[in-house]
Coordinates of C-alpha atoms in Angstrom, one line a residue:
M1 CA 50.2 -109.2 116.0
R2 CA 49.8 -110.2 112.3
E3 CA 51.3 -108.9 109.1
A4 CA 49.9 -105.5 107.8
R5 CA 48.4 -107.3 104.8
Q6 CA 46.3 -109.6 106.9
I7 CA 45.1 -106.7 109.1
G8 CA 44.3 -104.7 106.0
E9 CA 42.2 -107.5 104.6
F10 CA 40.4 -107.9 107.9
A11 CA 39.6 -104.2 108.0
N12 CA 38.3 -104.3 104.4
Q13 CA 35.9 -107.1 105.3
L14 CA 34.2 -105.1 108.1
R15 CA 31.2 -102.8 107.7
G16 CA 32.3 -101.2 111.0
H17 CA 35.7 -99.8 111.8
L18 CA 39.0 -101.4 112.8
I19 CA 40.7 -99.1 115.2
Q20 CA 44.5 -99.4 115.7
P21 CA 46.9 -97.6 118.1
E22 CA 47.8 -94.9 115.6
D23 CA 44.2 -93.9 115.0
P24 CA 42.8 -90.7 116.6
A25 CA 39.9 -92.7 118.0
Y26 CA 42.1 -95.3 119.7
E27 CA 42.5 -93.6 123.1
S28 CA 38.8 -93.2 123.7
A29 CA 38.0 -96.6 122.2
R30 CA 40.2 -98.4 124.8
R31 CA 38.7 -96.6 127.8
I32 CA 36.0 -98.4 129.8
Y33 CA 33.9 -97.6 132.8
N34 CA 36.6 -98.4 135.4
G35 CA 39.3 -95.8 135.1
M36 CA 41.7 -98.1 137.0
I37 CA 42.0 -100.3 133.9
D38 CA 44.7 -99.3 131.4
K39 CA 45.1 -101.9 128.6
R40 CA 46.3 -101.4 125.1
P41 CA 44.8 -103.7 122.5
A42 CA 46.5 -104.1 119.1
L43 CA 43.1 -104.0 117.3
I44 CA 39.6 -102.9 118.2
A45 CA 37.0 -104.1 115.8
R46 CA 33.9 -101.8 116.3
C47 CA 31.5 -104.2 114.7
A48 CA 28.5 -102.9 112.8
D49 CA 26.5 -106.1 112.6
V50 CA 26.5 -109.8 113.2
A51 CA 28.6 -110.5 110.1
D52 CA 31.3 -108.3 111.5
V53 CA 31.3 -110.2 114.7
M54 CA 31.6 -113.5 112.9
R55 CA 34.5 -112.2 110.8
A56 CA 36.3 -110.9 114.0
I57 CA 35.9 -114.3 115.7
R58 CA 37.4 -116.0 112.6
F59 CA 40.3 -113.6 112.4
A60 CA 41.2 -114.1 116.1
R61 CA 40.9 -117.9 115.8
D62 CA 42.8 -118.3 112.5
N63 CA 45.6 -116.0 113.6
D64 CA 45.9 -117.2 117.2
V65 CA 45.0 -113.7 118.6
T66 CA 43.8 -113.1 122.1
L67 CA 40.1 -112.1 121.9
A68 CA 38.2 -109.8 124.3
L69 CA 34.5 -108.9 124.2
R70 CA 33.2 -105.4 125.0
S71 CA 29.6 -104.3 125.1
G72 CA 28.8 -101.8 127.9
G73 CA 32.4 -101.9 129.3
H74 CA 31.3 -102.0 132.9
N75 CA 33.3 -105.1 133.8
G76 CA 35.2 -104.1 137.0
A77 CA 38.2 -106.4 136.3
G78 CA 38.6 -104.9 132.9
L79 CA 38.1 -108.3 131.2
S80 CA 36.4 -106.5 128.2
L81 CA 39.8 -105.4 127.1
C82 CA 43.2 -107.1 126.6
D83 CA 46.8 -106.1 125.9
D84 CA 48.1 -106.7 122.4
G85 CA 45.1 -108.7 121.2
L86 CA 41.7 -108.0 119.4
V87 CA 38.7 -106.4 121.1
V88 CA 35.4 -107.2 119.6
D89 CA 33.6 -103.9 120.4
L90 CA 29.8 -104.3 120.2
S91 CA 28.9 -100.8 121.6
S92 CA 27.5 -99.5 118.3
Q93 CA 25.0 -102.4 117.9
K94 CA 22.0 -100.7 119.6
G95 CA 18.9 -102.1 117.9
I96 CA 15.9 -102.6 120.2
R97 CA 12.4 -103.9 119.2
V98 CA 9.6 -104.0 121.7
D99 CA 6.6 -106.3 121.1
P100 CA 4.0 -104.9 123.5
Q101 CA 1.5 -107.7 122.7
A102 CA 3.9 -110.5 123.4
R103 CA 5.5 -108.4 126.2
T104 CA 9.0 -109.0 124.9
V105 CA 11.9 -106.9 123.8
R106 CA 14.7 -107.9 121.4
V107 CA 18.0 -106.2 122.3
E108 CA 21.3 -106.0 120.5
P109 CA 24.5 -106.3 122.6
G110 CA 25.7 -102.7 122.5
C111 CA 22.6 -101.5 124.4
T112 CA 22.7 -100.2 127.9
W113 CA 19.9 -100.7 130.3
G114 CA 19.1 -97.0 129.9
D115 CA 18.5 -97.7 126.2
V116 CA 16.2 -100.6 127.0
D117 CA 14.3 -98.7 129.7
H118 CA 13.7 -95.8 127.3
A119 CA 12.2 -98.1 124.7
T120 CA 10.1 -100.3 127.0
H121 CA 8.8 -97.5 129.2
A122 CA 6.8 -96.0 126.3
F123 CA 4.6 -99.2 126.6
G124 CA 4.5 -99.2 130.4
L125 CA 6.8 -102.2 130.5
A126 CA 10.1 -103.2 132.0
T127 CA 12.4 -106.1 132.6
V128 CA 14.8 -107.0 135.4
S129 CA 18.2 -105.3 135.3
G130 CA 20.7 -103.7 137.7
I131 CA 20.8 -100.3 139.4
I132 CA 22.9 -98.1 137.0
S133 CA 21.5 -97.4 133.6
T134 CA 24.8 -97.1 131.8
T135 CA 25.6 -100.8 132.5
G136 CA 25.6 -102.9 129.4
V137 CA 22.8 -105.4 128.8
A138 CA 25.1 -108.2 127.7
G139 CA 27.5 -108.4 130.6
L140 CA 24.9 -108.0 133.3
T141 CA 22.5 -110.6 131.7
L142 CA 25.1 -113.3 131.1
G143 CA 26.3 -113.1 134.7
G144 CA 22.7 -113.5 136.1
G145 CA 21.4 -110.0 136.6
H146 CA 19.7 -108.8 139.8
G147 CA 18.1 -105.4 140.6
Y148 CA 15.0 -103.6 141.8
L149 CA 12.5 -106.0 140.2
S150 CA 14.3 -109.3 141.2
R151 CA 12.2 -110.2 144.3
Q152 CA 9.0 -109.9 142.1
Y153 CA 10.2 -111.1 138.7
G154 CA 13.5 -113.1 139.3
L155 CA 16.9 -112.5 137.8
T156 CA 17.5 -111.1 134.3
I157 CA 18.3 -114.6 133.1
D158 CA 14.9 -115.8 134.4
N159 CA 13.4 -113.4 131.8
L160 CA 15.7 -114.4 129.0
L161 CA 13.7 -116.3 126.4
E162 CA 16.4 -116.9 123.7
A163 CA 19.7 -115.6 122.4
D164 CA 21.5 -115.5 119.1
V165 CA 25.1 -116.6 119.7
A166 CA 28.2 -116.4 117.4
L167 CA 30.3 -119.4 118.3
A168 CA 34.1 -120.0 118.2
D169 CA 33.9 -121.8 114.9
G170 CA 32.4 -118.7 113.3
S171 CA 28.9 -120.0 113.0
L172 CA 25.7 -118.4 114.4
V173 CA 23.1 -120.4 116.4
R174 CA 20.0 -119.6 118.4
A175 CA 19.9 -120.8 122.0
S176 CA 16.6 -121.3 123.8
A177 CA 14.7 -124.0 125.7
E178 CA 14.1 -125.7 122.4
E179 CA 17.3 -125.0 120.4
H180 CA 20.7 -125.7 121.9
P181 CA 19.2 -126.1 125.3
D182 CA 22.5 -126.9 126.9
L183 CA 24.1 -123.7 125.6
F184 CA 21.0 -121.8 126.7
W185 CA 21.4 -123.3 130.2
A186 CA 25.1 -122.2 130.3
L187 CA 24.5 -118.7 129.0
R188 CA 22.2 -118.0 131.9
G189 CA 24.9 -117.1 134.4
G190 CA 28.0 -118.5 132.7
G191 CA 29.2 -115.2 131.4
G192 CA 30.9 -114.8 128.0
N193 CA 32.6 -118.2 128.1
F194 CA 30.6 -119.8 125.2
G195 CA 30.3 -117.2 122.4
V196 CA 29.3 -113.7 121.5
V197 CA 25.6 -113.1 122.1
T198 CA 24.4 -110.9 119.2
S199 CA 20.7 -110.6 120.3
F200 CA 18.8 -111.1 123.5
L201 CA 15.0 -111.8 123.7
L202 CA 13.7 -110.7 127.1
R203 CA 10.3 -111.0 128.8
L204 CA 8.7 -107.7 129.9
H205 CA 6.4 -106.9 132.8
P206 CA 3.9 -104.2 133.5
V207 CA 6.1 -101.7 135.3
A208 CA 5.8 -98.0 134.5
M209 CA 5.7 -96.0 137.7
V210 CA 7.1 -97.2 141.0
Q211 CA 7.2 -95.8 144.5
A212 CA 10.8 -95.4 145.3
G213 CA 13.3 -93.4 147.3
P214 CA 16.0 -93.5 150.1
A215 CA 16.0 -93.5 153.8
F216 CA 19.2 -92.3 155.7
W217 CA 20.1 -93.0 159.3
S218 CA 23.0 -91.9 161.4
M219 CA 26.1 -94.1 161.2
D220 CA 25.9 -94.2 165.0
D221 CA 22.8 -96.4 164.4
A222 CA 24.4 -98.6 161.8
E223 CA 24.2 -101.8 163.8
V224 CA 20.6 -101.2 164.9
I225 CA 19.4 -100.5 161.4
L226 CA 21.3 -103.5 159.8
K227 CA 19.8 -105.8 162.4
W228 CA 16.4 -104.5 161.7
Y229 CA 16.9 -104.8 157.9
R230 CA 18.2 -108.4 158.1
E231 CA 15.0 -109.4 159.9
F232 CA 12.5 -107.3 157.9
M233 CA 13.6 -107.8 154.3
P234 CA 13.1 -111.6 154.0
R235 CA 9.6 -111.2 155.4
A236 CA 8.6 -108.2 153.2
P237 CA 6.1 -108.6 150.3
R238 CA 8.0 -109.6 147.2
E239 CA 6.8 -106.4 145.4
L240 CA 9.0 -104.4 147.9
Y241 CA 12.7 -104.2 147.2
G242 CA 15.2 -102.4 149.3
F243 CA 19.0 -102.6 149.2
F244 CA 21.0 -101.7 152.2
A245 CA 24.0 -99.4 151.9
F246 CA 26.8 -97.6 153.7
L247 CA 27.6 -94.3 152.0
E248 CA 28.5 -90.6 152.2
V249 CA 25.7 -88.4 151.2
P250 CA 26.7 -86.7 148.0
P251 CA 26.4 -82.9 147.5
S252 CA 23.3 -83.1 145.4
P253 CA 20.1 -81.0 145.5
L254 CA 18.3 -84.3 145.9
F255 CA 19.3 -84.3 149.6
P256 CA 19.2 -81.7 152.4
S257 CA 22.4 -79.6 152.4
G258 CA 22.9 -80.3 156.1
L259 CA 23.5 -83.9 155.2
H260 CA 26.0 -83.4 152.4
G261 CA 29.2 -85.2 153.2
R262 CA 27.8 -87.0 156.1
R263 CA 28.4 -90.8 156.4
V264 CA 25.1 -92.7 156.8
C265 CA 23.5 -96.1 156.5
S266 CA 20.7 -96.3 154.0
V267 CA 18.1 -98.3 152.4
L268 CA 16.9 -97.5 148.9
W269 CA 13.3 -98.7 148.5
C270 CA 11.4 -99.6 145.4
Y271 CA 7.7 -100.8 145.5
S272 CA 6.6 -102.2 142.1
G273 CA 3.3 -103.8 143.1
P274 CA -0.4 -102.7 142.7
P275 CA -0.6 -99.0 143.4
E276 CA -3.6 -99.5 145.6
R277 CA -1.4 -101.5 148.1
A278 CA 1.5 -99.0 148.1
D279 CA 0.5 -97.1 151.2
E280 CA -0.2 -100.3 153.1
V281 CA 3.2 -101.9 152.2
L282 CA 5.3 -98.7 152.5
A283 CA 3.8 -98.0 156.0
Q284 CA 6.1 -100.8 157.2
V285 CA 9.2 -98.9 156.3
R286 CA 8.3 -95.2 156.7
G287 CA 9.6 -93.6 159.8
V288 CA 11.5 -96.7 161.1
H289 CA 14.0 -95.8 163.8
D290 CA 13.7 -92.0 163.3
P291 CA 15.6 -91.5 160.0
L292 CA 17.7 -88.5 159.2
F293 CA 16.1 -88.2 155.8
E294 CA 13.4 -90.1 154.0
H295 CA 11.7 -89.5 150.7
I296 CA 9.6 -92.1 148.9
D297 CA 7.6 -90.9 146.0
T298 CA 6.0 -92.0 142.8
V299 CA 8.6 -91.9 140.0
P300 CA 9.0 -93.4 136.5
Y301 CA 10.9 -96.6 136.6
P302 CA 13.7 -95.3 134.2
L303 CA 14.3 -92.3 136.5
L304 CA 15.0 -94.7 139.4
Q305 CA 17.2 -96.8 137.2
G306 CA 19.3 -93.7 136.3
L307 CA 19.5 -92.3 139.8
F308 CA 23.1 -93.3 140.4
D309 CA 24.5 -92.3 137.0
Q310 CA 25.2 -88.8 138.0
F311 CA 27.2 -89.9 141.1
Y312 CA 29.2 -92.6 139.3
P313 CA 30.2 -91.4 135.9
P314 CA 32.6 -93.3 133.7
G315 CA 36.3 -93.0 134.4
L316 CA 36.3 -93.4 138.2
Q317 CA 38.8 -95.7 140.0
W318 CA 36.9 -98.9 141.0
Y319 CA 37.9 -101.9 143.0
W320 CA 35.2 -104.3 144.2
K321 CA 34.7 -107.5 146.0
G322 CA 31.5 -109.5 146.4
D323 CA 30.0 -112.5 148.1
F324 CA 26.6 -114.2 148.4
V325 CA 25.2 -114.1 152.0
N326 CA 22.6 -116.3 153.7
E327 CA 22.6 -114.8 157.2
I328 CA 24.0 -111.7 158.9
P329 CA 24.8 -112.7 162.5
D330 CA 25.6 -110.1 165.2
E331 CA 29.4 -110.6 164.8
A332 CA 29.1 -109.8 161.1
V333 CA 26.9 -106.7 161.9
D334 CA 29.6 -105.4 164.2
K335 CA 32.3 -105.9 161.5
H336 CA 30.2 -104.2 158.9
G337 CA 29.8 -101.2 161.2
R338 CA 33.6 -101.0 161.9
H339 CA 34.5 -101.0 158.2
A340 CA 31.7 -98.7 157.2
R341 CA 33.0 -96.0 159.6
G342 CA 36.3 -96.2 157.7
L343 CA 35.0 -95.4 154.2
P344 CA 38.2 -94.4 152.5
T345 CA 36.6 -91.9 150.0
P346 CA 33.3 -90.1 149.5
L347 CA 32.2 -92.5 146.7
S348 CA 33.2 -95.8 148.4
T349 CA 30.2 -97.9 149.5
M350 CA 28.9 -101.3 150.6
H351 CA 25.6 -102.7 149.2
L352 CA 23.5 -105.7 150.2
Y353 CA 21.1 -106.6 147.4
P354 CA 18.2 -108.9 148.3
I355 CA 17.9 -111.9 145.9
D356 CA 15.1 -113.9 147.5
G357 CA 11.4 -113.9 146.5
V358 CA 10.9 -115.3 142.9
V359 CA 14.7 -115.8 142.5
Q360 CA 14.5 -118.6 145.1
Q361 CA 11.6 -120.3 143.3
V362 CA 14.0 -121.5 140.5
A363 CA 16.1 -124.6 141.2
S364 CA 19.8 -124.0 141.7
D365 CA 20.6 -126.3 138.8
A366 CA 18.0 -124.9 136.4
T367 CA 20.4 -122.3 135.2
A368 CA 24.2 -121.8 135.6
F369 CA 23.4 -119.3 138.4
A370 CA 23.8 -121.5 141.4
Y371 CA 23.1 -119.4 144.5
R372 CA 19.3 -119.6 144.4
D373 CA 19.1 -120.3 148.2
C374 CA 20.8 -117.1 149.3
Q375 CA 19.2 -113.9 150.8
W376 CA 21.7 -111.3 149.6
S377 CA 24.4 -110.5 147.1
S378 CA 26.9 -108.2 148.7
L379 CA 29.2 -105.7 147.0
I380 CA 32.1 -103.8 148.7
A381 CA 33.2 -101.1 146.3
G382 CA 36.2 -98.9 146.8
V383 CA 35.7 -95.9 144.5
A384 CA 37.8 -92.8 144.0
E385 CA 38.1 -89.9 141.6
D386 CA 41.9 -89.5 142.0
P387 CA 44.1 -92.4 140.6
A388 CA 46.4 -91.7 143.6
D389 CA 43.7 -93.1 145.8
G390 CA 43.7 -96.4 144.0
D391 CA 45.7 -98.4 146.5
R392 CA 43.8 -97.0 149.4
V393 CA 40.3 -98.0 148.1
R394 CA 41.7 -101.4 147.0
D395 CA 43.1 -102.1 150.4
W396 CA 39.9 -101.0 152.2
A397 CA 37.7 -103.2 150.0
R398 CA 40.0 -106.2 150.4
G399 CA 40.3 -105.8 154.2
Y400 CA 36.5 -105.4 154.5
W401 CA 35.9 -108.5 152.3
Q402 CA 38.4 -110.6 154.2
D403 CA 36.7 -109.8 157.5
L404 CA 33.2 -110.6 156.2
H405 CA 33.9 -113.5 153.9
P406 CA 33.8 -116.1 156.7
Y407 CA 30.1 -115.2 157.1
S408 CA 29.3 -115.7 153.4
A409 CA 27.8 -118.6 151.5
G410 CA 31.2 -119.2 150.0
G411 CA 31.0 -117.7 146.5
S412 CA 30.4 -114.4 144.7
Y413 CA 28.1 -113.1 142.0
V414 CA 30.3 -113.6 138.9
N415 CA 29.8 -110.0 137.8
F416 CA 31.3 -108.9 141.1
L417 CA 34.5 -110.9 140.7
E418 CA 37.9 -109.2 140.0
E419 CA 40.6 -111.4 138.5
E420 CA 40.7 -113.7 141.6
G421 CA 41.7 -117.1 140.2
E422 CA 40.2 -120.4 139.3
A423 CA 39.1 -121.3 142.8
R424 CA 36.9 -118.2 143.1
V425 CA 35.4 -118.9 139.7
R426 CA 34.6 -122.5 140.7
S427 CA 33.0 -121.2 144.0
A428 CA 30.8 -118.8 142.0
Y429 CA 29.1 -121.9 140.3
R430 CA 29.2 -124.5 143.0
G431 CA 27.7 -127.8 141.8
N432 CA 27.0 -126.4 138.3
Y433 CA 30.7 -125.9 137.5
E434 CA 31.4 -129.4 135.9
R435 CA 28.3 -129.1 133.7
L436 CA 29.6 -125.7 132.5
V437 CA 32.9 -127.3 131.7
D438 CA 31.1 -129.9 129.6
V439 CA 29.3 -127.1 127.6
K440 CA 32.5 -125.1 127.2
T441 CA 34.2 -128.2 125.9
Q442 CA 31.5 -128.7 123.3
Y443 CA 31.1 -125.1 122.1
D444 CA 34.6 -123.6 122.7
P445 CA 37.1 -126.5 122.9
D446 CA 40.1 -124.3 122.3
N447 CA 39.1 -121.7 124.9
L448 CA 39.0 -118.8 122.3
F449 CA 36.7 -117.0 124.7
R450 CA 39.0 -116.8 127.7
R451 CA 39.1 -113.1 128.6
N452 CA 36.3 -113.5 131.2
Q453 CA 35.8 -115.3 134.5
N454 CA 37.1 -118.3 132.6
I455 CA 35.8 -121.9 132.6
P456 CA 38.5 -123.8 130.8
P457 CA 37.4 -126.7 128.6
R458 CA 38.6 -130.2 129.4

């Protein structure tokens, strides 16, 4: 790293804290959501404000230090950390301001989606996010962002109105449709390649209560249910969202004790349309194929968003693989069933997230997110509590993915990539990749921001 004097000067310039390996806070500060990641940065700058972020960028640039960006810390590949370098830790920047008249929310990069949902729900509003409330706003948004409201309101990036960005040269700019439009285009799906976003302005929608809940079917019926789902979901009203999953029923009072530990196929439903149409729409999915368990009820949207938090706390061992999917032919259904019956641990799972509806109404080159023509984003997640099971869940996820990848659209949601190499990053962006290289070359010609799914400058 650098000389002690330079590090001391840097620490004195920060309003936040500079954490080093000898500090008591270091061990907790270097931990992220995925317990499989074990990296040891030389410095962790817990930035208090935008000025701290700009100083940290300049320090890394001027001293040729590897730079990593951490907000929520949910990146599966652990790219929010680095060995030996500097981590710009944004987790303490949690300012949120809701404008109920304009139906917007301004969010700082340390916020999680649980923070945002708490603030916006007071006004009966919400925006598009993922399915786990502890996920950071920054990482999910910059990768695209899909979740329960996507069929009705698009991706998270389709609801991003502007962003303040600290650039590699140490300056701060605002990116929007009117200001730095090329940078704004790239931020919407291009990840953290172009700078540090210090503020997001997001559009809100009138979502307070939703009708939501799971249906479980026997694993013996997995192929039948998946074939029904692949036909039903694309035809469903856009206000109805349901993601398909293979899972083991957790030992929770939410579910009948007789199902605890049983492997099932499932769909988690969310209806966010007019309440007077709820019964009509949900009648199409209630009681289908004699479920083992079904419970759809009216719940606050933040409660649905936080449903999985209790089952997937920080520190578990994660290895995931993803792909975009257009069609699920019978041969793919059969392979899904075979791998699902071999779930290696109680927490391992496979999800198919629908990304049609309003998502498909945006042109594939209108943002960096290129897979606007796809029906689903798939995630195969090997998850374990015990580090000794790490290899087992990794091997299962890789084998499952290799079997199903030939039926994919070719690339993955960038937030579901591990460290898989340049070809997989290119495939995530398809025809948008070369334009992203142009923007990268303009805003980060020396590739300071390279601890990500990297798009190198020319």
